[in-house]
Coordinates of C-alpha atoms in Angstrom, one line a residue:
M1 CA 0.1 -0.1 0.0
E2 CA 2.9 2.5 0.7
E3 CA 4.3 2.0 -2.8
A4 CA 1.1 3.1 -4.1
V5 CA 0.8 5.9 -2.1
K6 CA 4.4 6.8 -3.2
W7 CA 3.3 6.4 -6.9
F8 CA 0.1 8.5 -6.9
R9 CA 2.0 11.1 -5.2
L10 CA 4.4 11.3 -8.4
Q11 CA 1.6 11.1 -10.8
L12 CA 0.4 14.6 -9.1
K13 CA 3.2 16.1 -10.9
T14 CA 2.9 15.1 -14.0
S15 CA 1.0 17.1 -17.0
A16 CA -1.5 14.5 -16.8
A17 CA -2.6 15.7 -13.3
A18 CA -2.8 19.5 -14.4
E19 CA -6.7 19.8 -13.9
A20 CA -6.2 17.9 -10.4
R21 CA -3.6 20.4 -9.2
A22 CA -5.4 23.6 -10.2
Y23 CA -8.8 21.9 -8.2
L24 CA -6.4 21.6 -5.0
E25 CA -5.1 25.4 -6.0
K26 CA -8.8 26.4 -5.9
R27 CA -9.3 24.9 -2.8
R28 CA -6.6 26.9 -1.3
M29 CA -4.7 23.5 -0.4
S30 CA -1.0 24.6 -0.6
P31 CA 1.8 22.6 -2.1
A32 CA 3.2 22.0 1.6
A33 CA -0.4 20.9 2.7
Q34 CA -0.4 18.5 -0.2
E35 CA 2.9 17.2 1.1
R36 CA 1.7 17.0 4.5
W37 CA -1.5 15.1 3.5
E38 CA 0.5 12.8 0.7
I39 CA -2.1 14.1 -1.8
G40 CA -1.5 11.9 -5.1
F41 CA -3.5 11.5 -8.4
A42 CA -4.7 8.3 -10.3
P43 CA -4.2 9.0 -14.2
D44 CA -7.2 7.5 -16.1
Q45 CA -5.0 4.7 -17.6
R46 CA -6.6 1.1 -17.0
Q47 CA -3.4 -0.4 -15.8
G48 CA -0.8 2.1 -14.9
L49 CA -0.7 1.6 -11.0
F50 CA -0.6 -2.1 -11.7
H51 CA 2.3 -2.2 -13.8
A52 CA 4.3 0.4 -11.7
L53 CA 3.8 -2.2 -8.7
T54 CA 4.4 -5.4 -10.7
Q55 CA 7.6 -4.1 -12.0
K56 CA 8.5 -3.4 -8.3
G57 CA 8.1 -7.3 -7.9
I58 CA 4.7 -7.4 -6.0
A59 CA 2.6 -10.0 -7.0
A60 CA -0.7 -9.3 -8.4
D61 CA -2.7 -11.3 -6.1
L62 CA -1.5 -8.8 -3.6
I63 CA -2.4 -6.0 -5.0
V64 CA -5.7 -7.3 -6.0
A65 CA -6.2 -8.0 -2.3
A66 CA -5.2 -4.8 -0.9
G67 CA -8.1 -3.2 -3.3
L68 CA -5.9 -1.5 -5.7
C69 CA -7.1 -3.0 -8.5
A70 CA -9.9 -5.5 -9.5
K71 CA -9.9 -8.3 -11.4
P72 CA -12.5 -8.5 -14.7
D73 CA -15.2 -11.1 -14.7
D74 CA -13.8 -12.6 -18.0
G75 CA -10.5 -13.3 -15.9
G76 CA -8.4 -10.9 -17.7
A77 CA -5.6 -9.1 -16.3
P78 CA -6.2 -6.9 -13.3
Y79 CA -7.2 -3.2 -13.4
D80 CA -6.7 -0.3 -11.6
R81 CA -9.8 0.6 -9.3
F82 CA -9.0 4.3 -9.0
R83 CA -8.5 6.2 -12.2
G84 CA -9.0 9.7 -12.9
R85 CA -8.9 10.8 -9.2
I86 CA -7.4 12.7 -6.7
I87 CA -5.9 10.4 -4.2
F88 CA -6.4 10.7 -0.2
P89 CA -4.4 7.9 1.8
I90 CA -6.4 6.0 4.3
R91 CA -4.1 5.6 7.6
D92 CA -4.9 3.3 10.4
A93 CA -4.5 4.8 14.1
R94 CA -0.9 3.5 14.1
G95 CA -0.4 5.4 10.8
R96 CA 0.0 2.5 8.4
A97 CA -1.7 2.9 4.8
I98 CA -4.7 0.6 4.6
S99 CA -6.6 2.0 1.9
L100 CA -7.2 4.8 -0.6
G101 CA -9.9 7.5 -1.3
G102 CA -10.4 9.1 -4.5
R103 CA -12.3 12.3 -5.6
S104 CA -13.1 12.1 -9.4
M105 CA -12.3 14.7 -11.7
D106 CA -15.0 13.8 -14.0
P107 CA -18.1 15.9 -13.0
N108 CA -20.4 13.0 -14.8
A109 CA -18.7 10.3 -12.6
R110 CA -21.2 8.1 -11.1
A111 CA -19.5 8.5 -7.7
K112 CA -17.7 11.5 -6.9
Y113 CA -15.9 9.9 -4.1
L114 CA -14.6 6.3 -3.9
N115 CA -13.2 4.4 -1.3
G116 CA -11.3 1.3 -1.7
P117 CA -13.0 -2.0 -0.9
E118 CA -13.3 -3.8 2.3
T119 CA -10.0 -5.9 2.7
E120 CA -8.3 -7.8 5.5
L121 CA -6.5 -4.4 6.2
F122 CA -9.8 -1.7 5.8
D123 CA -12.9 -2.3 7.7
K124 CA -14.5 1.3 6.5
G125 CA -17.0 0.8 9.3
R126 CA -14.1 0.5 12.0
N127 CA -12.1 3.6 10.8
L128 CA -11.7 7.1 10.8
F129 CA -9.9 9.3 8.2
N130 CA -6.9 11.0 10.2
H131 CA -7.4 9.1 13.1
G132 CA -4.1 8.7 14.5
P133 CA -3.2 12.7 14.2
A134 CA -6.5 13.8 15.7
R135 CA -6.3 11.4 18.8
E136 CA -3.0 13.1 19.6
A137 CA -4.3 16.5 19.0
A138 CA -7.3 15.9 21.0
G139 CA -5.0 14.4 23.9
K140 CA -3.5 17.6 24.0
G141 CA -6.9 19.7 24.7
M142 CA -8.4 20.0 21.3
P143 CA -12.0 19.2 20.6
L144 CA -12.7 16.2 18.4
I145 CA -14.6 17.4 15.3
V146 CA -16.3 14.9 13.1
A147 CA -16.6 16.6 9.6
E148 CA -18.3 14.6 6.6
G149 CA -15.5 14.2 4.0
Y150 CA -11.8 14.3 3.3
M151 CA -11.4 18.0 2.3
D152 CA -13.3 18.9 5.1
V153 CA -10.7 17.3 7.6
I154 CA -8.1 19.0 5.8
A155 CA -9.3 22.4 5.5
L156 CA -10.2 22.1 9.3
S157 CA -6.9 20.7 10.2
E158 CA -5.0 23.0 8.1
A159 CA -7.0 26.2 10.0
G160 CA -5.5 24.8 13.4
F161 CA -8.5 22.2 14.4
R162 CA -6.3 19.3 14.3
A163 CA -8.4 16.9 16.0
T164 CA -10.9 16.5 13.1
V165 CA -11.8 12.9 11.7
A166 CA -14.5 11.8 9.1
P167 CA -16.1 8.5 8.8
L168 CA -15.3 6.7 5.5
G169 CA -17.9 7.1 2.6
T170 CA -20.7 5.7 5.3
A171 CA -22.8 7.1 7.8
V172 CA -21.5 6.9 11.2
T173 CA -21.7 3.5 12.7
E174 CA -21.5 2.0 16.1
D175 CA -17.6 1.2 16.0
Q176 CA -16.6 4.6 14.8
L177 CA -18.9 6.3 17.6
R178 CA -17.0 4.1 20.0
L179 CA -13.6 5.2 18.3
M180 CA -14.6 8.9 18.8
W181 CA -15.6 8.3 22.4
R182 CA -12.4 6.8 23.2
I183 CA -10.7 9.9 21.5
S184 CA -12.9 12.4 23.3
D185 CA -15.8 12.3 25.9
E186 CA -17.8 14.6 23.9
P187 CA -17.1 14.8 20.1
V188 CA -18.4 17.6 17.7
I189 CA -20.4 16.5 14.8
A190 CA -20.4 19.3 12.0
L191 CA -23.1 19.0 9.6
D192 CA -24.4 20.6 6.6
G193 CA -27.4 23.1 7.6
D194 CA -29.8 21.4 5.0
T195 CA -32.3 18.5 4.9
A196 CA -29.7 16.0 4.5
G197 CA -27.8 17.3 7.4
F198 CA -30.8 17.3 10.0
R199 CA -31.4 13.7 8.9
A200 CA -27.8 12.7 9.5
A201 CA -27.9 14.4 12.8
L202 CA -30.9 12.5 13.7
R203 CA -29.4 8.9 12.8
V204 CA -26.4 9.9 14.8
I205 CA -28.5 10.5 17.9
D206 CA -30.7 7.4 17.4
L207 CA -27.4 5.6 17.3
A208 CA -25.8 7.2 20.0
L209 CA -29.0 6.8 22.7
P210 CA -28.7 3.1 23.5
L211 CA -24.7 3.4 23.7
L212 CA -24.5 6.6 26.0
E213 CA -22.7 6.1 29.2
A214 CA -22.2 8.5 32.3
G215 CA -19.9 11.1 31.1
K216 CA -19.9 10.5 27.4
G217 CA -22.0 12.8 25.1
L218 CA -22.1 14.3 21.6
R219 CA -22.0 18.0 20.3
F220 CA -23.9 19.1 17.0
A221 CA -22.5 22.1 14.8
I222 CA -25.5 22.5 12.2
L223 CA -23.5 24.7 9.7
P224 CA -25.0 27.8 7.9
Q225 CA -26.9 26.2 4.8
G226 CA -24.9 26.1 1.8
L227 CA -21.5 26.7 3.6
D228 CA -19.2 23.7 4.5
P229 CA -16.4 24.3 7.0
D230 CA -14.0 25.2 4.2
D231 CA -16.4 28.0 3.2
L232 CA -16.9 29.0 7.0
I233 CA -13.3 29.4 7.7
K234 CA -12.9 31.4 4.6
A235 CA -16.0 33.7 5.6
Q236 CA -15.1 34.2 9.3
G237 CA -11.8 33.1 9.9
A238 CA -10.3 30.4 12.3
G239 CA -10.3 32.5 15.3
R240 CA -14.3 32.7 15.0
C241 CA -14.8 29.3 14.2
R242 CA -12.4 28.2 17.4
R243 CA -15.0 30.2 19.5
C244 CA -17.8 28.0 18.0
W245 CA -16.5 24.4 18.8
R246 CA -17.0 25.6 22.6
P247 CA -20.2 24.6 24.3
R248 CA -22.5 27.7 24.7
S249 CA -24.5 26.3 28.1
P250 CA -23.5 23.3 30.6
W251 CA -26.5 21.7 29.3
S252 CA -29.4 21.6 26.9
T253 CA -30.7 18.5 24.9
C254 CA -31.6 17.3 21.5
C255 CA -33.1 14.2 22.9
G256 CA -36.1 15.3 24.4
G257 CA -38.0 16.8 21.5
A258 CA -35.9 19.5 20.3
K259 CA -34.0 19.1 16.9
P260 CA -30.7 20.8 15.7
R261 CA -31.8 24.0 14.0
A262 CA -30.0 25.1 10.7
A263 CA -29.0 28.9 10.6
S264 CA -31.4 30.1 7.9
S265 CA -28.9 32.7 6.2
T266 CA -25.9 31.8 3.8
A267 CA -24.6 35.4 4.6
P268 CA -20.7 35.3 5.6
N269 CA -21.7 36.5 9.1
A270 CA -24.2 33.4 9.8
R271 CA -23.1 31.2 12.8
P272 CA -23.4 27.3 13.5
R273 CA -26.1 26.6 16.0
W274 CA -24.8 24.1 18.7
T275 CA -26.8 21.6 20.6
R276 CA -25.8 19.3 23.2
C277 CA -26.7 15.5 23.7
C278 CA -24.7 14.1 27.1
V279 CA -25.6 12.2 30.3
P280 CA -24.8 14.3 32.8
R281 CA -21.6 13.6 34.5

């Protein structure tokens, strides 16, 4: 897997990745940030990665087993699973590369984001993007923020909120929630302020209620409608956002009938509205 990460990083420097580099620049991801997050690019080639790895002596069966390539139904040679995508390495809590995520450069792609398949190394429902660094930062007192995707995690982390994680292409699972509570007693769930965001908040609440223990809880940040964390940071600045991560009051509930509410404005000064859902200490 590490060899694949290295190869994808090299491809980001090629002429084939010009559109990908332009996208990253548009998202204000500096070259230094790209290095920190090991961002890569998968060229739109059927067997680019496969040939690169087999030429290094890596067996085809191992490449397929790692989820990097897939075998066609007709029994032909394996083909690259990631093509025409920006690549995000996925690492476990100990920093080992266990899978990849990819964002398509094709606006008509059936899947804008694609994760590697379930393998012996990778169970997407039991891992978190940026788990290790977020755990370390939370251990130093930073609030644990749960964002929706790779780019949100990167934007927040680069703005100073280094204890940020995201689920991996799925709704939050019980295992992921337990992982979050091992990192922090009260994770902050940051969600979009649209209908999908409300529904996601309610799903997390339904999931959390049977699992809650004394001293454990959740906080919710329903972002202003139409703004993702990256937009919010650009509009309000990291300092303003930092104040938003703090609880507004020692106790309020989203479990007793009240539901998370979104800010009704998309203006730059619109603020997230917070609700806590926890068992009193």
